[in-house]
CSV table of C-alpha atoms in Angstrom, one decimal:
chain,number,residue,atom,x,y,z
A,1,MET,CA,54.9,76.0,96.4
A,2,GLN,CA,54.9,77.7,99.7
A,3,ARG,CA,51.5,78.4,100.2
A,4,ALA,CA,50.7,74.4,98.5
A,5,GLY,CA,52.9,73.9,101.9
A,6,ILE,CA,55.9,71.6,99.9
A,7,ARG,CA,58.5,70.6,102.6
A,8,SER,CA,60.8,69.5,100.5
A,9,LEU,CA,64.3,71.2,99.7
A,10,ALA,CA,65.1,68.9,96.7
A,11,ALA,CA,61.9,70.7,95.6
A,12,TYR,CA,62.8,74.2,95.4
A,13,ILE,CA,66.7,73.0,93.0
A,14,ALA,CA,64.7,72.9,90.1
A,15,PRO,CA,63.6,76.8,90.4
A,16,ALA,CA,66.5,77.8,91.9
A,17,ALA,CA,68.8,75.8,89.0
A,18,VAL,CA,66.1,77.6,86.2
A,19,ILE,CA,66.6,81.6,87.9
A,20,TRP,CA,70.3,80.8,88.4
A,21,ALA,CA,70.6,79.5,84.3
A,22,GLY,CA,68.3,82.7,83.4
A,23,ILE,CA,70.4,85.4,84.7
A,24,TYR,CA,73.9,83.5,84.0
A,25,VAL,CA,72.2,83.8,80.1
A,26,ALA,CA,71.0,87.0,80.3
A,27,GLY,CA,74.7,88.3,81.6
A,28,VAL,CA,74.6,89.2,84.9
A,29,GLN,CA,76.6,88.4,87.7
A,30,PRO,CA,75.3,84.6,88.7
A,31,THR,CA,75.9,84.8,92.2
A,32,LEU,CA,72.3,87.3,92.1
A,33,ALA,CA,70.9,83.8,91.3
A,34,GLY,CA,71.7,82.9,95.0
A,35,VAL,CA,69.9,86.4,96.6
A,36,ILE,CA,67.4,85.5,94.4
A,37,ALA,CA,66.5,82.0,95.7
A,38,GLY,CA,67.3,82.5,98.9
A,39,PHE,CA,64.3,85.1,99.2
A,40,MET,CA,62.6,82.6,97.3
A,41,THR,CA,63.0,80.1,100.4
A,42,PRO,CA,60.3,79.5,103.0
A,43,VAL,CA,61.5,80.7,105.9
A,44,LYS,CA,58.3,79.6,108.5
A,45,PRO,CA,59.0,76.7,110.8
A,46,MET,CA,58.3,72.7,109.2
A,47,TYR,CA,60.7,70.3,110.9
A,48,LYS,CA,61.3,70.0,113.9
A,49,SER,CA,65.2,69.2,115.1
A,50,GLY,CA,66.0,68.6,118.4
A,51,GLY,CA,62.5,69.6,119.6
A,52,VAL,CA,63.8,73.3,117.8
A,53,GLU,CA,60.7,73.8,114.8
A,54,LEU,CA,62.9,74.8,112.0
A,55,SER,CA,62.3,77.0,108.1
A,56,PRO,CA,63.2,75.0,105.2
A,57,SER,CA,65.6,78.5,105.2
A,58,GLU,CA,67.5,76.7,108.2
A,59,ARG,CA,67.5,73.6,108.0
A,60,LEU,CA,69.4,74.1,104.7
A,61,GLN,CA,71.7,76.0,106.7
A,62,ASN,CA,72.5,73.9,109.2
A,63,ILE,CA,73.0,71.4,106.0
A,64,LEU,CA,75.4,73.5,104.3
A,65,HIS,CA,77.7,75.7,106.8
A,66,ARG,CA,80.3,74.0,107.2
A,67,TRP,CA,81.0,72.8,103.4
A,68,VAL,CA,80.1,76.2,102.9
A,69,ALA,CA,82.4,78.2,105.5
A,70,PHE,CA,85.2,75.8,104.9
A,71,GLY,CA,85.0,74.5,101.5
A,72,ILE,CA,83.5,77.2,99.1
A,73,MET,CA,83.9,80.6,100.6
A,74,PRO,CA,87.4,79.7,100.7
A,75,LEU,CA,87.1,78.3,97.4
A,76,PHE,CA,85.7,81.1,96.2
A,77,ALA,CA,87.4,84.1,97.5
A,78,PHE,CA,91.0,82.8,96.5
A,79,ALA,CA,89.7,82.8,92.8
A,80,ASN,CA,88.6,85.5,92.8
A,81,ALA,CA,91.8,87.6,94.8
A,82,GLY,CA,94.6,86.8,91.7
A,83,VAL,CA,96.0,89.4,92.3
A,84,SER,CA,99.4,89.9,91.1
A,85,ILE,CA,101.7,91.8,92.9
A,86,ASP,CA,104.1,92.9,89.9
A,87,SER,CA,100.6,94.4,88.5
A,88,VAL,CA,99.4,97.0,90.9
A,89,HIS,CA,101.0,100.4,90.1
A,90,LEU,CA,99.3,102.2,93.3
A,91,THR,CA,99.9,105.9,90.8
A,92,GLY,CA,97.0,108.2,89.5
A,93,GLY,CA,93.8,107.0,90.0
A,94,ALA,CA,95.1,104.0,91.5
A,95,GLN,CA,96.0,105.1,94.5
A,96,TRP,CA,93.4,106.7,95.5
A,97,ILE,CA,90.7,103.5,94.8
A,98,PHE,CA,93.4,101.7,97.4
A,99,TRP,CA,93.1,104.5,100.3
A,100,GLY,CA,89.1,104.6,98.7
A,101,VAL,CA,88.6,100.7,99.7
A,102,LEU,CA,91.4,100.2,102.5
A,103,LEU,CA,89.7,103.6,104.4
A,104,GLY,CA,85.8,102.1,103.5
A,105,LEU,CA,86.7,98.7,104.9
A,106,LEU,CA,88.9,99.6,108.3
A,107,VAL,CA,87.5,102.7,109.4
A,108,GLY,CA,83.7,103.3,107.2
A,109,LYS,CA,83.0,100.0,108.5
A,110,PRO,CA,83.1,100.1,112.0
A,111,ILE,CA,82.1,103.8,112.5
A,112,GLY,CA,78.6,103.1,110.5
A,113,ILE,CA,78.1,99.2,112.4
A,114,LEU,CA,78.5,100.9,115.3
A,115,ALA,CA,76.8,104.9,114.7
A,116,SER,CA,73.4,102.7,113.1
A,117,SER,CA,73.6,100.1,116.3
A,118,TRP,CA,73.8,103.7,119.3
A,119,LEU,CA,71.0,105.0,117.2
A,120,SER,CA,68.7,102.1,116.8
A,121,VAL,CA,68.7,101.4,119.9
A,122,ALA,CA,68.4,105.6,121.0
A,123,LEU,CA,65.3,105.6,118.9
A,124,LYS,CA,63.6,102.2,120.7
A,125,TRP,CA,64.1,100.5,117.6
A,126,ALA,CA,65.4,97.9,119.5
A,127,SER,CA,67.9,96.6,122.3
A,128,LEU,CA,71.0,95.1,123.5
A,129,PRO,CA,70.9,91.6,124.2
A,130,ASN,CA,72.0,90.5,128.2
A,131,GLY,CA,75.3,90.7,129.0
A,132,VAL,CA,76.2,93.1,125.7
A,133,GLY,CA,77.8,96.5,125.4
A,134,TRP,CA,78.5,98.9,123.1
A,135,ARG,CA,82.9,97.8,123.7
A,136,GLN,CA,80.9,94.4,122.3
A,137,ILE,CA,78.9,95.8,119.9
A,138,SER,CA,82.6,98.0,118.7
A,139,ILE,CA,84.8,94.8,118.3
A,140,ILE,CA,81.4,93.6,116.1
A,141,GLY,CA,81.8,96.5,114.3
A,142,MET,CA,85.9,96.1,114.2
A,143,THR,CA,85.3,92.3,112.5
A,144,GLY,CA,83.2,94.1,110.1
A,145,SER,CA,86.0,95.6,107.7
A,146,ILE,CA,87.2,92.6,107.1
A,147,GLY,CA,84.9,92.2,103.7
A,148,PHE,CA,86.3,89.9,102.0
A,149,THR,CA,84.4,87.8,99.7
A,150,MET,CA,81.2,90.6,98.8
A,151,ALA,CA,83.6,92.7,99.0
A,152,LEU,CA,85.7,91.5,96.0
A,153,PHE,CA,82.2,91.1,94.6
A,154,ILE,CA,81.4,94.3,94.5
A,155,ALA,CA,84.4,95.5,93.3
A,156,GLN,CA,85.0,92.9,89.4
A,157,LEU,CA,81.1,94.7,88.9
A,158,ALA,CA,83.1,98.1,89.6
A,159,PHE,CA,86.1,98.3,87.9
A,160,VAL,CA,86.8,97.0,84.5
A,161,SER,CA,90.5,94.5,84.3
A,162,GLY,CA,93.3,96.4,85.3
A,163,PRO,CA,95.5,98.6,87.6
A,164,SER,CA,91.9,100.3,88.9
A,165,LEU,CA,90.5,96.3,89.6
A,166,ALA,CA,94.2,95.0,90.7
A,167,ALA,CA,94.4,98.4,93.1
A,168,ALA,CA,91.0,97.8,95.0
A,169,LYS,CA,91.7,93.9,95.5
A,170,LEU,CA,94.5,94.7,96.5
A,171,SER,CA,93.1,97.0,98.9
A,172,ILE,CA,90.5,94.4,100.3
A,173,LEU,CA,93.3,91.7,100.6
A,174,VAL,CA,95.0,94.6,103.6
A,175,ALA,CA,92.0,96.0,104.7
A,176,SER,CA,91.5,91.8,105.4
A,177,ALA,CA,94.0,91.2,107.1
A,178,SER,CA,94.7,94.3,108.8
A,179,GLY,CA,90.7,94.3,110.1
A,180,GLY,CA,91.1,90.8,111.6
A,181,VAL,CA,94.2,91.7,113.8
A,182,LEU,CA,93.0,95.1,114.5
A,183,SER,CA,89.3,93.2,115.8
A,184,VAL,CA,91.8,90.3,118.1
A,185,ALA,CA,93.8,92.4,119.4
A,186,ALA,CA,90.8,95.2,120.9
A,187,GLY,CA,88.4,92.0,121.7
A,188,HIS,CA,91.3,91.1,123.4
A,189,ALA,CA,92.2,94.0,125.1
A,190,LEU,CA,88.3,95.7,125.8
A,191,LEU,CA,87.0,92.5,126.8
A,192,LYS,CA,90.0,91.6,129.2
A,193,GLN,CA,89.4,95.0,130.3
A,194,ALA,CA,85.9,94.5,130.7
A,195,ALA,CA,86.3,91.8,133.1
A,196,GLY,CA,87.9,92.7,135.3
A,197,GLY,CA,91.8,92.3,134.2
Protein backbone atom coordinates (compact mmCIF):
# COMPACT_ATOMS: atom_id res chain seq x y z
CA MET A 1 0.00 0.00 0.00
CA GLN A 2 2.85 2.37 0.77
CA ARG A 3 4.66 1.52 -2.45
CA ALA A 4 1.43 2.01 -4.36
CA GLY A 5 1.22 5.49 -2.86
CA ILE A 6 -2.10 4.97 -1.09
CA ARG A 7 -2.60 8.11 1.00
CA SER A 8 -6.03 7.57 2.54
CA LEU A 9 -5.83 6.91 6.26
CA ALA A 10 -9.08 4.97 6.09
CA ALA A 11 -7.40 2.40 3.82
CA TYR A 12 -4.99 1.48 6.62
CA ILE A 13 -7.75 0.86 9.18
CA ALA A 14 -8.79 -2.55 7.80
CA PRO A 15 -5.26 -4.07 7.89
CA ALA A 16 -4.76 -2.66 11.40
CA ALA A 17 -8.05 -4.26 12.51
CA VAL A 18 -6.95 -7.62 11.07
CA ILE A 19 -3.64 -7.38 12.96
CA TRP A 20 -5.46 -6.54 16.19
CA ALA A 21 -7.95 -9.40 15.77
CA GLY A 22 -5.20 -11.90 14.99
CA ILE A 23 -3.11 -10.92 18.00
CA TYR A 24 -6.18 -10.95 20.27
CA VAL A 25 -7.24 -14.43 19.10
CA ALA A 26 -3.66 -15.66 19.55
CA GLY A 27 -3.88 -14.71 23.23
CA VAL A 28 -1.18 -12.03 23.00
CA GLN A 29 -1.63 -8.63 24.63
CA PRO A 30 -3.58 -6.73 21.90
CA THR A 31 -1.82 -3.47 22.79
CA LEU A 32 1.09 -4.83 20.77
CA ALA A 33 -1.11 -4.59 17.67
CA GLY A 34 -0.95 -0.82 18.02
CA VAL A 35 2.85 -0.96 18.01
CA ILE A 36 2.90 -3.13 14.88
CA ALA A 37 0.32 -0.96 13.11
CA GLY A 38 2.35 2.10 14.05
CA PHE A 39 5.43 0.67 12.36
CA MET A 40 3.38 -0.05 9.24
CA THR A 41 1.87 3.44 8.95
CA PRO A 42 3.69 5.50 6.26
CA VAL A 43 6.12 8.13 7.55
CA LYS A 44 6.95 9.75 4.21
CA PRO A 45 5.34 13.19 3.69
CA MET A 46 2.17 12.92 1.60
CA TYR A 47 0.03 15.82 2.82
CA LYS A 48 0.38 19.56 3.16
CA SER A 49 -1.06 21.29 6.21
CA GLY A 50 -0.39 24.96 6.82
CA GLY A 51 2.51 24.88 4.38
CA VAL A 52 4.11 21.93 6.17
CA GLU A 53 4.38 18.49 4.59
CA LEU A 54 3.01 15.73 6.80
CA SER A 55 3.16 11.95 6.61
CA PRO A 56 0.03 9.85 7.22
CA SER A 57 1.54 8.92 10.59
CA GLU A 58 1.95 12.58 11.59
CA ARG A 59 -1.50 13.47 10.29
CA LEU A 60 -3.03 10.62 12.28
CA GLN A 61 -1.18 11.78 15.40
CA ASN A 62 -2.53 15.30 14.96
CA ILE A 63 -6.08 14.00 14.52
CA LEU A 64 -5.98 11.64 17.50
CA HIS A 65 -3.80 13.62 19.91
CA ARG A 66 -6.57 15.28 21.93
CA TRP A 67 -8.69 12.14 22.04
CA VAL A 68 -5.75 10.04 23.21
CA ALA A 69 -4.23 12.55 25.65
CA PHE A 70 -7.46 13.58 27.35
CA GLY A 71 -9.65 10.51 26.88
CA ILE A 72 -8.11 7.18 25.94
CA MET A 73 -4.93 7.34 28.03
CA PRO A 74 -6.63 8.44 31.27
CA LEU A 75 -9.31 5.76 30.79
CA PHE A 76 -6.63 3.16 30.11
CA ALA A 77 -4.72 4.24 33.20
CA PHE A 78 -7.74 4.18 35.50
CA ALA A 79 -8.97 0.86 34.10
CA ASN A 80 -5.60 -0.80 34.62
CA ALA A 81 -4.57 0.81 37.89
CA GLY A 82 -7.28 -0.73 40.05
CA VAL A 83 -5.43 -1.36 43.31
CA SER A 84 -7.23 -2.14 46.51
CA ILE A 85 -5.02 -0.82 49.30
CA ASP A 86 -6.46 -3.46 51.62
CA SER A 87 -5.15 -6.21 49.34
CA VAL A 88 -1.57 -4.90 49.31
CA HIS A 89 0.65 -6.65 51.83
CA LEU A 90 4.27 -5.56 51.57
CA THR A 91 5.74 -8.69 53.08
CA GLY A 92 8.10 -11.27 51.67
CA GLY A 93 8.80 -10.85 47.97
CA ALA A 94 6.12 -8.19 47.55
CA GLN A 95 8.13 -5.59 49.46
CA TRP A 96 11.14 -6.15 47.21
CA ILE A 97 8.95 -5.75 44.15
CA PHE A 98 7.56 -2.51 45.60
CA TRP A 99 11.00 -1.03 46.30
CA GLY A 100 12.50 -2.35 43.07
CA VAL A 101 9.81 -0.75 40.92
CA LEU A 102 9.91 2.47 42.95
CA LEU A 103 13.69 2.87 42.68
CA GLY A 104 13.66 1.77 39.05
CA LEU A 105 11.23 4.54 38.13
CA LEU A 106 12.38 7.30 40.48
CA VAL A 107 16.14 6.72 40.25
CA GLY A 108 16.93 4.33 37.41
CA LYS A 109 14.99 6.01 34.61
CA PRO A 110 16.25 9.58 35.26
CA ILE A 111 19.84 8.34 35.53
CA GLY A 112 19.43 6.23 32.39
CA ILE A 113 18.01 9.14 30.36
CA LEU A 114 20.67 11.58 31.55
CA ALA A 115 23.54 9.09 31.10
CA SER A 116 22.46 7.97 27.63
CA SER A 117 22.01 11.60 26.55
CA TRP A 118 25.46 12.51 27.86
CA LEU A 119 27.04 9.49 26.18
CA SER A 120 25.37 10.31 22.85
CA VAL A 121 26.70 13.86 22.99
CA ALA A 122 30.16 12.75 24.19
CA LEU A 123 30.44 10.25 21.31
CA LYS A 124 29.13 12.94 18.91
CA TRP A 125 26.15 10.82 17.91
CA ALA A 126 23.92 13.77 18.81
CA SER A 127 24.12 17.36 19.99
CA LEU A 128 22.02 19.40 22.37
CA PRO A 129 19.54 21.77 20.69
CA ASN A 130 20.20 25.48 20.91
CA GLY A 131 19.21 26.88 24.28
CA VAL A 132 19.10 23.45 25.91
CA GLY A 133 21.61 22.58 28.62
CA TRP A 134 22.15 19.70 30.99
CA ARG A 135 19.81 21.24 33.54
CA GLN A 136 16.94 20.92 31.09
CA ILE A 137 17.99 17.37 30.19
CA SER A 138 18.08 16.41 33.86
CA ILE A 139 14.51 17.71 34.27
CA ILE A 140 13.41 15.69 31.24
CA GLY A 141 15.07 12.68 32.83
CA MET A 142 13.10 13.24 36.01
CA THR A 143 9.82 13.39 34.10
CA GLY A 144 10.73 9.95 32.76
CA SER A 145 9.95 8.61 36.23
CA ILE A 146 6.27 9.17 35.48
CA GLY A 147 6.00 5.74 33.88
CA PHE A 148 2.32 5.20 34.48
CA THR A 149 0.62 3.46 31.56
CA MET A 150 3.54 1.51 30.10
CA ALA A 151 4.77 0.52 33.56
CA LEU A 152 1.31 -0.90 34.35
CA PHE A 153 1.32 -2.76 31.05
CA ILE A 154 4.73 -4.32 31.79
CA ALA A 155 3.68 -5.18 35.36
CA GLN A 156 0.65 -7.07 34.06
CA LEU A 157 2.89 -9.05 31.73
CA ALA A 158 5.45 -9.75 34.46
CA PHE A 159 3.19 -10.80 37.34
CA VAL A 160 0.08 -12.87 37.71
CA SER A 161 -2.82 -11.38 39.64
CA GLY A 162 -2.08 -11.40 43.35
CA PRO A 163 0.20 -9.75 45.94
CA SER A 164 3.10 -9.27 43.51
CA LEU A 165 1.01 -7.45 40.91
CA ALA A 166 -0.74 -5.37 43.60
CA ALA A 167 2.63 -4.32 45.05
CA ALA A 168 3.94 -3.40 41.59
CA LYS A 169 0.83 -1.34 40.78
CA LEU A 170 0.97 0.50 44.10
CA SER A 171 4.65 1.22 43.57
CA ILE A 172 3.95 2.58 40.08
CA LEU A 173 1.25 4.89 41.45
CA VAL A 174 3.54 6.14 44.23
CA ALA A 175 6.51 6.58 41.88
CA SER A 176 4.49 8.38 39.21
CA ALA A 177 2.94 10.79 41.71
CA SER A 178 6.31 11.41 43.40
CA GLY A 179 8.04 11.79 40.03
CA GLY A 180 5.50 14.39 38.93
CA VAL A 181 5.91 16.44 42.10
CA LEU A 182 9.72 16.18 42.05
CA SER A 183 9.87 17.11 38.35
CA VAL A 184 7.81 20.26 38.87
CA ALA A 185 9.84 21.25 41.95
CA ALA A 186 13.19 20.59 40.25
CA GLY A 187 12.08 22.33 37.08
CA HIS A 188 11.00 25.39 39.01
CA ALA A 189 14.24 25.52 41.01
CA LEU A 190 16.73 24.71 38.24
CA LEU A 191 15.17 26.80 35.49
CA LYS A 192 14.69 29.76 37.82
CA GLN A 193 18.35 29.45 38.81
CA ALA A 194 19.40 29.21 35.16
CA ALA A 195 17.40 32.34 34.38
CA GLY A 196 19.30 34.19 37.09
CA GLY A 197 16.74 34.31 39.84
